[in-house]
């Protein structure tokens, strides 16, 4: 027996990806700008058919990106999945801002991510999600930390200050089930597959690739995760700022279940508006029915195998 409920019926919705720019060292200014952009995203997009809206912010939207900054900007959230949570009195100023913006605009908000400090002192890279009533409905802590070393090009070690999350998360709206991940998580097909097998129609990951791995893999990985799970896949990046310590790739995008890129930003601050239509999801699954053709009798349990 599965430990999750049946997903809601998939209906069309509009997605707004805020490729946020101008993030600096002043957290209050970063939060104010993010809030202004959420209001803008809520009011734009009139060229799309009407429907519910999901607004997405990028990874680490309230502070500069880098492992030295995480402990400085970390906020306590204190949310436990499945338990009621008093957003208005949240100790996190970012949570309070996101919740009130969701309520004010009547939209769903995937609040990018922020550095989160747990009671035991551990720091996570954490995404929180809000309903149009302003309720905090889901949280995902980045599971796979971005520790890479490409000599002369890109070295980054999130694990210097962060701890990886140890759960997976999705949330239900009245129009879709949406799975969460953050940036480097996209490189791990298992995480996307778990949420897809739990009935997610779309997987949405705040991210912040860089100028080395962005051109190599940002689009390819999203197309791969979309096609191998036959779901919509989308990642929302910060805008590129060559004066900042970390140079983000940008190119926030959304990919349909057949792997087609529905919309893609360049690298400056912008808002990408996309219509997510269940038609292509249904066509992909009916025409190429891999979900009913799986040969579980042939596959061993690979969950603990390492290459
Ligand atoms: O996987 C990559 O190439 C980039 C990942 C990243 O930037 C991150 O996880 O923050």
Tab-separated table of C-alpha atoms and ligand atoms in Angstrom:
chain	number	residue	atom	x	y	z
A	1	UNK	CA	0.000	0.000	0.000
A	2	UNK	CA	1.332	3.464	-0.844
A	3	UNK	CA	1.881	6.024	1.892
A	4	UNK	CA	0.640	8.957	-0.161
A	5	UNK	CA	-2.783	10.035	-1.363
A	6	UNK	CA	-3.986	10.149	-4.974
A	7	UNK	CA	-2.881	13.362	-6.697
A	8	UNK	CA	-5.436	16.043	-7.597
A	9	UNK	CA	-6.750	16.142	-11.171
A	10	UNK	CA	-4.209	17.936	-13.326
A	11	UNK	CA	-5.625	21.223	-14.693
A	12	UNK	CA	-3.921	24.095	-16.544
A	13	UNK	CA	-2.018	26.694	-14.554
A	14	UNK	CA	0.365	29.577	-15.118
A	15	UNK	CA	3.921	29.576	-13.896
A	16	UNK	CA	5.928	32.758	-13.267
A	17	UNK	CA	9.683	32.321	-12.780
A	18	UNK	CA	11.302	35.362	-11.185
A	19	UNK	CA	14.905	35.557	-12.360
A	20	UNK	CA	15.786	37.870	-9.499
A	21	UNK	CA	18.570	40.434	-9.823
A	22	UNK	CA	20.144	42.985	-7.546
A	23	UNK	CA	20.732	40.655	-4.607
A	24	UNK	CA	23.361	42.195	-2.346
A	25	UNK	CA	24.479	42.180	1.259
A	26	UNK	CA	21.462	44.094	2.640
A	27	UNK	CA	18.895	41.437	3.511
A	28	UNK	CA	16.037	43.867	4.101
A	29	UNK	CA	16.596	45.359	0.637
A	30	UNK	CA	16.760	41.867	-0.899
A	31	UNK	CA	13.439	40.927	0.715
A	32	UNK	CA	11.809	44.167	-0.375
A	33	UNK	CA	12.952	43.661	-3.959
A	34	UNK	CA	11.793	40.032	-3.991
A	35	UNK	CA	8.407	41.160	-2.677
A	36	UNK	CA	8.123	43.861	-5.365
A	37	UNK	CA	8.953	41.288	-8.036
A	38	UNK	CA	6.340	38.854	-6.672
A	39	UNK	CA	3.702	41.586	-6.946
A	40	UNK	CA	4.887	42.321	-10.504
A	41	UNK	CA	4.795	38.617	-11.419
A	42	UNK	CA	1.275	38.328	-10.033
A	43	UNK	CA	0.023	41.198	-12.168
A	44	UNK	CA	1.879	40.356	-15.388
A	45	UNK	CA	1.239	37.405	-17.678
A	46	UNK	CA	-2.087	38.647	-19.021
A	47	UNK	CA	-1.170	37.197	-22.447
A	48	UNK	CA	-1.712	33.708	-20.992
A	49	UNK	CA	-5.164	32.234	-20.514
A	50	UNK	CA	-6.569	32.869	-17.045
A	51	UNK	CA	-5.849	30.300	-14.378
A	52	UNK	CA	-4.201	29.793	-11.025
A	53	UNK	CA	-0.647	31.034	-10.752
A	54	UNK	CA	2.497	29.581	-9.203
A	55	UNK	CA	5.290	32.116	-8.641
A	56	UNK	CA	8.842	30.860	-8.163
A	57	UNK	CA	11.924	32.575	-6.737
A	58	UNK	CA	15.530	31.382	-7.214
A	59	UNK	CA	17.874	29.534	-4.868
A	60	UNK	CA	19.235	31.683	-1.966
A	61	UNK	CA	17.175	34.728	-2.915
A	62	UNK	CA	17.683	36.767	0.264
A	63	UNK	CA	21.495	36.875	0.486
A	64	UNK	CA	24.683	36.593	-1.555
A	65	UNK	CA	25.386	33.002	-2.655
A	66	UNK	CA	28.386	31.282	-1.061
A	67	UNK	CA	29.124	28.984	1.856
A	68	UNK	CA	30.670	31.799	3.909
A	69	UNK	CA	27.395	33.742	3.740
A	70	UNK	CA	25.016	30.949	4.812
A	71	UNK	CA	25.734	31.127	8.586
A	72	UNK	CA	25.502	34.937	8.524
A	73	UNK	CA	22.103	35.075	6.832
A	74	UNK	CA	20.561	31.869	8.229
A	75	UNK	CA	17.066	32.155	9.723
A	76	UNK	CA	15.205	29.843	12.061
A	77	UNK	CA	11.954	28.557	10.553
A	78	UNK	CA	10.810	25.798	12.918
A	79	UNK	CA	8.365	24.113	10.514
A	80	UNK	CA	7.516	20.434	10.776
A	81	UNK	CA	5.741	18.799	7.852
A	82	UNK	CA	2.140	17.894	8.664
A	83	UNK	CA	1.969	20.129	11.766
A	84	UNK	CA	0.166	23.466	11.920
A	85	UNK	CA	2.491	26.454	11.687
A	86	UNK	CA	1.857	30.052	12.745
A	87	UNK	CA	3.332	31.971	9.776
A	88	UNK	CA	2.450	35.403	11.087
A	89	UNK	CA	4.613	34.812	14.156
A	90	UNK	CA	7.336	32.906	12.314
A	91	UNK	CA	10.855	33.727	13.591
A	92	UNK	CA	11.864	33.953	9.906
A	93	UNK	CA	11.441	37.351	8.274
A	94	UNK	CA	11.693	35.710	4.854
A	95	UNK	CA	8.858	33.312	5.699
A	96	UNK	CA	6.692	36.200	6.921
A	97	UNK	CA	7.341	38.169	3.730
A	98	UNK	CA	6.618	35.204	1.433
A	99	UNK	CA	3.451	34.276	3.285
A	100	UNK	CA	2.055	37.801	3.210
A	101	UNK	CA	2.957	38.178	-0.492
A	102	UNK	CA	1.156	34.905	-1.304
A	103	UNK	CA	-1.925	36.077	0.599
A	104	UNK	CA	-1.873	39.546	-0.898
A	105	UNK	CA	-1.553	38.285	-4.472
A	106	UNK	CA	-3.718	35.159	-4.064
A	107	UNK	CA	-1.014	33.028	-5.692
A	108	UNK	CA	0.970	29.918	-4.822
A	109	UNK	CA	4.588	30.810	-4.070
A	110	UNK	CA	7.598	28.515	-4.237
A	111	UNK	CA	9.885	30.688	-2.160
A	112	UNK	CA	13.217	29.909	-3.801
A	113	UNK	CA	15.507	28.962	-0.957
A	114	UNK	CA	17.157	30.541	2.048
A	115	UNK	CA	19.771	29.404	4.544
A	116	UNK	CA	17.873	27.875	7.481
A	117	UNK	CA	19.322	27.299	10.970
A	118	UNK	CA	17.901	24.330	12.918
A	119	UNK	CA	17.702	24.282	16.723
A	120	UNK	CA	20.762	21.979	16.793
A	121	UNK	CA	22.779	24.632	14.926
A	122	UNK	CA	22.862	22.797	11.584
A	123	UNK	CA	22.265	24.963	8.519
A	124	UNK	CA	20.226	23.831	5.520
A	125	UNK	CA	19.470	25.256	2.080
A	126	UNK	CA	15.689	25.338	2.383
A	127	UNK	CA	12.745	25.952	0.078
A	128	UNK	CA	9.333	26.839	1.533
A	129	UNK	CA	5.982	26.873	-0.282
A	130	UNK	CA	2.868	29.003	0.403
A	131	UNK	CA	-0.786	28.656	-0.539
A	132	UNK	CA	-2.845	31.650	-1.738
A	133	UNK	CA	-4.087	31.948	1.857
A	134	UNK	CA	-0.498	32.475	3.011
A	135	UNK	CA	-0.174	29.067	4.700
A	136	UNK	CA	3.253	27.434	4.682
A	137	UNK	CA	2.326	24.112	3.055
A	138	UNK	CA	5.643	22.400	2.252
A	139	UNK	CA	9.358	22.597	2.840
A	140	UNK	CA	12.305	20.977	1.049
A	141	UNK	CA	15.871	21.000	2.331
A	142	UNK	CA	18.415	20.597	-0.469
A	143	UNK	CA	19.359	16.934	-0.238
A	144	UNK	CA	22.494	16.858	-2.409
A	145	UNK	CA	25.050	19.491	-1.487
A	146	UNK	CA	26.944	21.250	-4.238
A	147	UNK	CA	30.495	20.066	-3.673
A	148	UNK	CA	32.392	20.084	-6.949
A	149	UNK	CA	35.941	20.716	-8.083
A	150	UNK	CA	36.659	21.381	-11.751
A	151	UNK	CA	40.251	22.700	-11.498
A	152	UNK	CA	40.722	26.207	-12.838
A	153	UNK	CA	37.011	26.541	-13.533
A	154	UNK	CA	34.631	25.854	-10.699
A	155	UNK	CA	35.241	24.839	-7.117
A	156	UNK	CA	32.434	25.030	-4.600
A	157	UNK	CA	31.920	23.300	-1.280
A	158	UNK	CA	28.493	23.840	0.242
A	159	UNK	CA	29.194	21.165	2.825
A	160	UNK	CA	31.709	23.547	4.492
A	161	UNK	CA	28.713	25.142	6.215
A	162	UNK	CA	25.567	23.268	5.133
A	163	UNK	CA	23.984	19.946	6.011
A	164	UNK	CA	22.003	18.000	3.405
A	165	UNK	CA	18.290	17.394	3.965
A	166	UNK	CA	17.078	13.839	4.362
A	167	UNK	CA	13.504	13.882	3.060
A	168	UNK	CA	11.684	14.415	-0.216
A	169	UNK	CA	8.745	16.795	-0.585
A	170	UNK	CA	5.820	17.609	-2.836
A	171	UNK	CA	2.658	19.666	-2.350
A	172	UNK	CA	-0.869	19.520	-3.683
A	173	UNK	CA	-2.781	22.443	-5.144
A	174	UNK	CA	-6.317	22.347	-6.540
A	175	UNK	CA	-4.785	21.944	-10.041
A	176	UNK	CA	-1.616	19.775	-9.745
A	177	UNK	CA	0.810	17.895	-7.530
A	178	UNK	CA	4.199	19.625	-7.618
A	179	UNK	CA	7.498	18.098	-6.489
A	180	UNK	CA	10.426	20.057	-5.099
A	181	UNK	CA	14.199	19.960	-5.336
A	182	UNK	CA	16.987	22.527	-5.244
A	183	UNK	CA	19.678	23.064	-7.889
A	184	UNK	CA	22.298	20.271	-7.591
A	185	UNK	CA	19.417	17.903	-6.681
A	186	UNK	CA	18.582	17.916	-10.425
A	187	UNK	CA	21.677	15.760	-11.055
A	188	UNK	CA	20.162	12.916	-9.061
A	189	UNK	CA	17.455	11.196	-11.115
A	190	UNK	CA	16.333	9.217	-8.076
A	191	UNK	CA	14.949	12.300	-6.319
A	192	UNK	CA	12.908	13.394	-9.345
A	193	UNK	CA	11.758	9.825	-9.931
A	194	UNK	CA	10.478	9.427	-6.366
A	195	UNK	CA	8.298	12.526	-6.664
A	196	UNK	CA	7.140	11.585	-10.167
A	197	UNK	CA	6.192	8.072	-9.001
A	198	UNK	CA	4.216	9.692	-6.179
A	199	UNK	CA	2.069	11.364	-8.814
A	200	UNK	CA	3.694	14.766	-9.337
A	201	UNK	CA	2.720	16.438	-12.605
A	202	UNK	CA	5.453	19.052	-12.412
A	203	UNK	CA	8.823	19.236	-10.683
A	204	UNK	CA	10.032	22.750	-9.861
A	205	UNK	CA	13.536	23.441	-8.551
A	206	UNK	CA	14.954	26.822	-7.556
A	207	UNK	CA	18.581	26.746	-8.758
A	208	UNK	CA	21.729	28.758	-9.374
A	209	UNK	CA	24.031	27.043	-11.883
A	210	UNK	CA	27.243	28.829	-12.866
A	211	UNK	CA	29.137	29.825	-15.998
A	212	UNK	CA	30.973	26.483	-16.187
A	213	UNK	CA	28.229	23.903	-15.630
A	214	UNK	CA	25.345	26.113	-16.797
A	215	UNK	CA	26.169	25.911	-20.513
A	216	UNK	CA	27.035	22.221	-20.150
A	217	UNK	CA	24.083	20.836	-18.266
A	218	UNK	CA	21.384	23.308	-17.107
A	219	UNK	CA	19.039	22.670	-20.034
A	220	UNK	CA	20.073	19.072	-20.654
A	221	UNK	CA	19.370	17.990	-17.074
A	222	UNK	CA	15.926	19.586	-17.073
A	223	UNK	CA	15.061	17.934	-20.377
A	224	UNK	CA	16.383	14.616	-19.057
A	225	UNK	CA	14.329	14.778	-15.837
A	226	UNK	CA	11.247	15.871	-17.826
A	227	UNK	CA	11.527	13.096	-20.399
A	228	UNK	CA	12.485	10.240	-18.127
A	229	UNK	CA	9.562	11.019	-15.807
A	230	UNK	CA	7.129	12.442	-18.412
A	231	UNK	CA	6.488	15.508	-16.255
A	232	UNK	CA	6.871	19.266	-16.579
A	233	UNK	CA	10.244	20.385	-15.237
A	234	UNK	CA	11.297	23.918	-14.389
A	235	UNK	CA	14.218	25.681	-12.722
A	236	UNK	CA	14.377	29.305	-11.592
A	237	UNK	CA	17.800	31.002	-11.390
A	238	UNK	CA	19.017	34.335	-10.043
A	239	UNK	CA	19.980	36.889	-12.692
A	240	UNK	CA	23.695	37.061	-13.514
A	241	UNK	CA	25.684	39.724	-11.665
A	242	UNK	CA	29.347	39.861	-12.707
A	243	UNK	CA	30.115	42.104	-9.702
A	244	UNK	CA	28.920	39.409	-7.261
A	245	UNK	CA	31.084	36.648	-5.796
A	246	UNK	CA	29.074	33.949	-7.614
A	247	UNK	CA	28.148	34.302	-11.263
A	248	UNK	CA	24.791	32.618	-11.904
A	249	UNK	CA	23.970	31.151	-15.305
A	250	UNK	CA	20.439	32.588	-15.427
A	251	UNK	CA	18.335	31.011	-18.205
A	252	UNK	CA	15.346	30.203	-15.975
A	253	UNK	CA	13.232	27.814	-17.995
A	254	UNK	CA	10.361	25.384	-18.199
A	255	UNK	CA	10.363	22.115	-20.158
A	256	UNK	CA	7.325	20.034	-21.104
A	257	UNK	CA	6.983	16.230	-20.641
A	258	UNK	CA	8.246	15.631	-24.206
A	259	UNK	CA	11.396	17.638	-23.474
A	260	UNK	CA	10.430	20.766	-25.428
A	261	UNK	CA	11.589	24.044	-23.892
A	262	UNK	CA	8.426	26.120	-23.344
A	263	UNK	CA	10.225	29.309	-22.338
A	264	UNK	CA	13.752	30.347	-21.434
A	265	UNK	CA	15.179	33.604	-20.083
A	266	UNK	CA	18.515	35.146	-20.997
A	267	UNK	CA	20.692	36.100	-18.020
A	268	UNK	CA	19.326	39.495	-16.871
A	269	UNK	CA	16.583	40.123	-14.365
A	270	UNK	CA	13.221	39.152	-15.842
A	271	UNK	CA	10.032	37.217	-15.202
A	272	UNK	CA	9.280	34.207	-17.406
A	273	UNK	CA	5.566	33.425	-17.787
A	274	UNK	CA	4.582	29.944	-18.950
A	275	UNK	CA	1.283	28.150	-19.436
A	276	UNK	CA	1.405	24.608	-18.062
A	277	UNK	CA	-1.179	22.570	-19.971
A	278	UNK	CA	-2.005	18.965	-19.024
A	279	UNK	CA	-2.664	18.123	-22.702
A	280	UNK	CA	0.987	17.444	-23.538
A	281	UNK	CA	1.390	15.502	-20.271
A	282	UNK	CA	-1.487	13.225	-21.272
A	283	UNK	CA	-0.297	12.927	-24.886
A	284	UNK	CA	3.250	12.038	-23.831
A	285	UNK	CA	2.021	9.310	-21.492
A	286	UNK	CA	-0.558	7.913	-23.948
A	287	UNK	CA	1.782	7.925	-26.958
A	288	UNK	CA	4.943	6.674	-25.231
A	289	UNK	CA	3.497	4.603	-22.358
A	290	UNK	CA	6.706	3.874	-20.452
A	291	UNK	CA	4.919	4.081	-17.117
A	292	UNK	CA	2.971	0.891	-17.914
A	293	UNK	CA	5.915	-0.818	-19.626
A	294	UNK	CA	8.359	-0.894	-16.751
A	295	UNK	CA	9.983	-4.299	-16.152
A	296	UNK	CA	10.253	-4.394	-12.392
A	297	UNK	CA	10.931	-8.149	-12.737
A	298	UNK	CA	14.221	-7.271	-14.483
A	299	UNK	CA	15.354	-4.364	-12.323
A	300	UNK	CA	17.161	-5.162	-9.091
A	301	UNK	CA	16.864	-2.717	-6.202
A	302	UNK	CA	19.554	-0.216	-7.186
A	303	UNK	CA	18.808	2.256	-4.417
A	304	UNK	CA	21.989	1.328	-2.539
A	305	UNK	CA	24.284	0.460	-5.456
A	306	UNK	CA	27.173	2.831	-6.117
A	307	UNK	CA	28.976	3.080	-9.483
B	1	LIG	O1	25.143	21.087	-10.548
B	1	LIG	C1	25.701	22.137	-10.901
B	1	LIG	O2	26.432	22.165	-11.876
B	1	LIG	C2	25.484	23.413	-10.170
B	1	LIG	C3	24.802	23.231	-8.869
B	1	LIG	C4	24.682	24.452	-8.074
B	1	LIG	O3	25.072	25.521	-8.469
B	1	LIG	C5	24.044	24.401	-6.770
B	1	LIG	O4	23.625	23.330	-6.326
B	1	LIG	O5	23.913	25.449	-6.143
